[in-house]
Amino acid sequence: MKIGVLALQGAVQEHARIVEAVGAEAILVKRVEQLAELDGLILPGGESTAMRRLIDRYDFLEPLKAFGEAGKPIFGTCAGMILLAKRINNQETSHLGLMDVTVERNAFGRQVDSFETELEIKGVAEDFPAVFIRAPYIIEAGSGVEVLSEDTGRIVAARDGHYLATAFHPELTADTRLMGYFVEMVKDAAVKT
Amino acid sequence: MAKTGTDLVKRGMAEMQKGGVIMDVVNAEQAKIAEEAGAVAVMALERVPSDIRAAGGVARMADPTITEEVLNAVSIPVMAKARIGHIVEARVLEAMGVDYIDESEVLTPADEEYHLNKSEFTVPFVCGSRDLGEAARRIGEGASMLRTKGEPGTGNIVEAVRHMRKVQSQVRKLISMDLDEVMTFAKDLGAPYDVLLQIREAGKLPVVNFAAGGVATPADAALMMQLGADGVFVGSGIFKSDNPAKFAKAIVEATTHYQDYKLIAELSKGLGAPMKGIDIASLSPENRMQERGW
């Protein structure tokens, strides 16, 4: 099972470490050609605007969309969730536009409002440590989207078929349960395709 | 229950900046150019270091009008500098909603003996360090991110290289050291013992360490990444160059693809004259900003 981490900017090594911890192989993806060998892909936390500039400069946008449209699972955390979303509040355009949700950027406020908490995540854990950093959240989810977790009424984890997104950073803690859940998604998708 | 201002939240913010470039800006227009070029954050200043150096006198926290203007102009994080030990400048920046504070030797120190007790703040701090002793003292005080000091505003990478290599080699030495030797090593470095123990156990610094001070070309940025920097601060280099937008993009790309030498060659073409630069040996000790900090 090969799982790529888009390595243009952000918390790349942290994701790779957890991928390896759950027994899959982590590939740091810097070039479009590397997508071909992957079973699943992680869009890490970082700065979504910076990542988008680099995605554009290396013509990653269409290959990433095609990767998702081919049924390969993608997991986006924080900035990665923004990249996955079909709609971004107060912005006319989205990025990959794959997941049927509307997200709000920096929705909890600035860095002084960043926080950590424990979340119940459906099918994953009742006490998952979640670190929110200048985080977005989902303000509207399409009818086919399964809401996996909410924090004080705000959607912070969701799944839309083979797309998984969290507003927080599972890569910043040692808890591997969410990655385990994603690896199961990747295994299921590999059986189907 | 939700907790703000924890180590995880403050250090995690810096983790998200990894592999990226943080650019010094002095107004909203420059901040937008930086964001458009792919900067992961901007540092809002009244003057870039080379102008501070030229102007002389006391350099203080920027006029809040400038910081506010930059905060409103971009959606990426905004950092700002407070003087070493200036509790009130730091609290003012925190109250304004700045995302990260640089307790910076580029400004004239307000306290020549003590740094800020950064653990008490909700906002995270970045501090400069030249060796592991300084790095560990800053971590002990609660810094959530480190950077080399380099020699700011000179366009000369030599000091940043020295500081990055020094910290890396001392960390390697610490990791391979017998536990019996750590206390004396701590004494020699002037480093808090418990911080050294944490580093030894984890096998690395507990916070990210960026390059800063003297980055003047895309190749400089790539060099620092290759030496183990987690990312790069660029101060005077960008907006003192002939074509800031192009220069900023080139630095961002060279930082991402720091081992792609053909690409760096392409990026380095036709950027115009970089800043002239200063030989460090020609600076008298009192003009070396890196000597500030204790």
PDB file of N, CA, C and O in Angstrom, chain A residues 149-173:
ATOM      1  N   SER A 149     -17.426  14.348  12.470  1.00  0.00           N
ATOM      2  CA  SER A 149     -17.192  14.980  13.762  1.00  0.00           C
ATOM      3  C   SER A 149     -17.566  16.456  13.731  1.00  0.00           C
ATOM      4  O   SER A 149     -17.416  17.137  12.719  1.00  0.00           O
ATOM      5  N   GLU A 150     -18.082  16.909  14.885  1.00  0.00           N
ATOM      6  CA  GLU A 150     -18.384  18.325  15.039  1.00  0.00           C
ATOM      7  C   GLU A 150     -17.753  18.827  16.325  1.00  0.00           C
ATOM      8  O   GLU A 150     -17.621  18.085  17.291  1.00  0.00           O
ATOM      9  N   ASP A 151     -17.339  20.098  16.301  1.00  0.00           N
ATOM     10  CA  ASP A 151     -16.852  20.741  17.522  1.00  0.00           C
ATOM     11  C   ASP A 151     -17.757  21.931  17.758  1.00  0.00           C
ATOM     12  O   ASP A 151     -17.824  22.837  16.920  1.00  0.00           O
ATOM     13  N   THR A 152     -18.444  21.940  18.891  1.00  0.00           N
ATOM     14  CA  THR A 152     -19.430  22.968  19.220  1.00  0.00           C
ATOM     15  C   THR A 152     -20.266  23.365  17.995  1.00  0.00           C
ATOM     16  O   THR A 152     -20.356  24.526  17.618  1.00  0.00           O
ATOM     17  N   GLY A 153     -20.839  22.320  17.354  1.00  0.00           N
ATOM     18  CA  GLY A 153     -21.777  22.555  16.265  1.00  0.00           C
ATOM     19  C   GLY A 153     -21.153  22.831  14.909  1.00  0.00           C
ATOM     20  O   GLY A 153     -21.856  23.035  13.922  1.00  0.00           O
ATOM     21  N   ARG A 154     -19.825  22.837  14.840  1.00  0.00           N
ATOM     22  CA  ARG A 154     -19.164  23.106  13.561  1.00  0.00           C
ATOM     23  C   ARG A 154     -18.564  21.818  13.003  1.00  0.00           C
ATOM     24  O   ARG A 154     -17.910  21.072  13.739  1.00  0.00           O
ATOM     25  N   ILE A 155     -18.764  21.580  11.722  1.00  0.00           N
ATOM     26  CA  ILE A 155     -18.293  20.326  11.112  1.00  0.00           C
ATOM     27  C   ILE A 155     -16.780  20.399  10.918  1.00  0.00           C
ATOM     28  O   ILE A 155     -16.278  21.265  10.197  1.00  0.00           O
ATOM     29  N   VAL A 156     -16.063  19.472  11.564  1.00  0.00           N
ATOM     30  CA  VAL A 156     -14.601  19.517  11.503  1.00  0.00           C
ATOM     31  C   VAL A 156     -13.982  18.245  10.932  1.00  0.00           C
ATOM     32  O   VAL A 156     -12.765  18.161  10.777  1.00  0.00           O
ATOM     33  N   ALA A 157     -14.814  17.236  10.641  1.00  0.00           N
ATOM     34  CA  ALA A 157     -14.313  16.044   9.951  1.00  0.00           C
ATOM     35  C   ALA A 157     -15.458  15.478   9.125  1.00  0.00           C
ATOM     36  O   ALA A 157     -16.597  15.422   9.599  1.00  0.00           O
ATOM     37  N   ALA A 158     -15.175  15.092   7.886  1.00  0.00           N
ATOM     38  CA  ALA A 158     -16.233  14.577   7.024  1.00  0.00           C
ATOM     39  C   ALA A 158     -15.649  13.663   5.959  1.00  0.00           C
ATOM     40  O   ALA A 158     -14.459  13.724   5.646  1.00  0.00           O
ATOM     41  N   ARG A 159     -16.548  12.812   5.429  1.00  0.00           N
ATOM     42  CA  ARG A 159     -16.145  11.893   4.362  1.00  0.00           C
ATOM     43  C   ARG A 159     -17.163  11.974   3.234  1.00  0.00           C
ATOM     44  O   ARG A 159     -18.359  11.959   3.468  1.00  0.00           O
ATOM     45  N   ASP A 160     -16.653  12.079   2.028  1.00  0.00           N
ATOM     46  CA  ASP A 160     -17.508  12.109   0.844  1.00  0.00           C
ATOM     47  C   ASP A 160     -16.980  11.019  -0.086  1.00  0.00           C
ATOM     48  O   ASP A 160     -16.064  11.255  -0.873  1.00  0.00           O
ATOM     49  N   GLY A 161     -17.532   9.795   0.060  1.00  0.00           N
ATOM     50  CA  GLY A 161     -17.036   8.675  -0.748  1.00  0.00           C
ATOM     51  C   GLY A 161     -15.586   8.369  -0.423  1.00  0.00           C
ATOM     52  O   GLY A 161     -15.255   8.013   0.703  1.00  0.00           O
ATOM     53  N   HIS A 162     -14.717   8.539  -1.381  1.00  0.00           N
ATOM     54  CA  HIS A 162     -13.296   8.223  -1.137  1.00  0.00           C
ATOM     55  C   HIS A 162     -12.482   9.457  -0.763  1.00  0.00           C
ATOM     56  O   HIS A 162     -11.268   9.439  -0.828  1.00  0.00           O
ATOM     57  N   TYR A 163     -13.175  10.545  -0.388  1.00  0.00           N
ATOM     58  CA  TYR A 163     -12.481  11.743   0.086  1.00  0.00           C
ATOM     59  C   TYR A 163     -12.712  11.903   1.590  1.00  0.00           C
ATOM     60  O   TYR A 163     -13.840  11.783   2.059  1.00  0.00           O
ATOM     61  N   LEU A 164     -11.640  12.188   2.310  1.00  0.00           N
ATOM     62  CA  LEU A 164     -11.712  12.372   3.763  1.00  0.00           C
ATOM     63  C   LEU A 164     -11.058  13.712   4.091  1.00  0.00           C
ATOM     64  O   LEU A 164     -10.007  14.044   3.533  1.00  0.00           O
ATOM     65  N   ALA A 165     -11.688  14.489   4.964  1.00  0.00           N
ATOM     66  CA  ALA A 165     -11.089  15.779   5.308  1.00  0.00           C
ATOM     67  C   ALA A 165     -11.281  16.094   6.776  1.00  0.00           C
ATOM     68  O   ALA A 165     -12.319  15.793   7.369  1.00  0.00           O
ATOM     69  N   THR A 166     -10.248  16.700   7.378  1.00  0.00           N
ATOM     70  CA  THR A 166     -10.362  17.182   8.753  1.00  0.00           C
ATOM     71  C   THR A 166      -9.873  18.631   8.818  1.00  0.00           C
ATOM     72  O   THR A 166      -8.945  19.015   8.101  1.00  0.00           O
ATOM     73  N   ALA A 167     -10.522  19.403   9.692  1.00  0.00           N
ATOM     74  CA  ALA A 167     -10.106  20.796   9.884  1.00  0.00           C
ATOM     75  C   ALA A 167      -8.894  20.865  10.797  1.00  0.00           C
ATOM     76  O   ALA A 167      -8.173  21.846  10.819  1.00  0.00           O
ATOM     77  N   PHE A 168      -8.659  19.779  11.564  1.00  0.00           N
ATOM     78  CA  PHE A 168      -7.553  19.747  12.523  1.00  0.00           C
ATOM     79  C   PHE A 168      -6.394  18.936  11.957  1.00  0.00           C
ATOM     80  O   PHE A 168      -6.441  18.476  10.826  1.00  0.00           O
ATOM     81  N   HIS A 169      -5.352  18.802  12.785  1.00  0.00           N
ATOM     82  CA  HIS A 169      -4.093  18.200  12.335  1.00  0.00           C
ATOM     83  C   HIS A 169      -3.788  16.900  13.060  1.00  0.00           C
ATOM     84  O   HIS A 169      -3.060  16.912  14.054  1.00  0.00           O
ATOM     85  N   PRO A 170      -4.298  15.757  12.574  1.00  0.00           N
ATOM     86  CA  PRO A 170      -3.957  14.493  13.232  1.00  0.00           C
ATOM     87  C   PRO A 170      -2.455  14.217  13.172  1.00  0.00           C
ATOM     88  O   PRO A 170      -1.926  13.473  13.997  1.00  0.00           O
ATOM     89  N   GLU A 171      -1.758  14.853  12.221  1.00  0.00           N
ATOM     90  CA  GLU A 171      -0.315  14.603  12.050  1.00  0.00           C
ATOM     91  C   GLU A 171       0.510  15.206  13.183  1.00  0.00           C
ATOM     92  O   GLU A 171       1.688  14.900  13.320  1.00  0.00           O
ATOM     93  N   LEU A 172      -0.090  16.083  14.001  1.00  0.00           N
ATOM     94  CA  LEU A 172       0.682  16.703  15.074  1.00  0.00           C
ATOM     95  C   LEU A 172       0.650  15.905  16.374  1.00  0.00           C
ATOM     96  O   LEU A 172       1.308  16.254  17.345  1.00  0.00           O
ATOM     97  N   THR A 173      -0.138  14.840  16.405  1.00  0.00           N
ATOM     98  CA  THR A 173      -0.171  14.013  17.606  1.00  0.00           C
ATOM     99  C   THR A 173       0.328  12.609  17.257  1.00  0.00           C
ATOM    100  O   THR A 173       0.567  12.299  16.096  1.00  0.00           O
TER     101      THR A 173
END
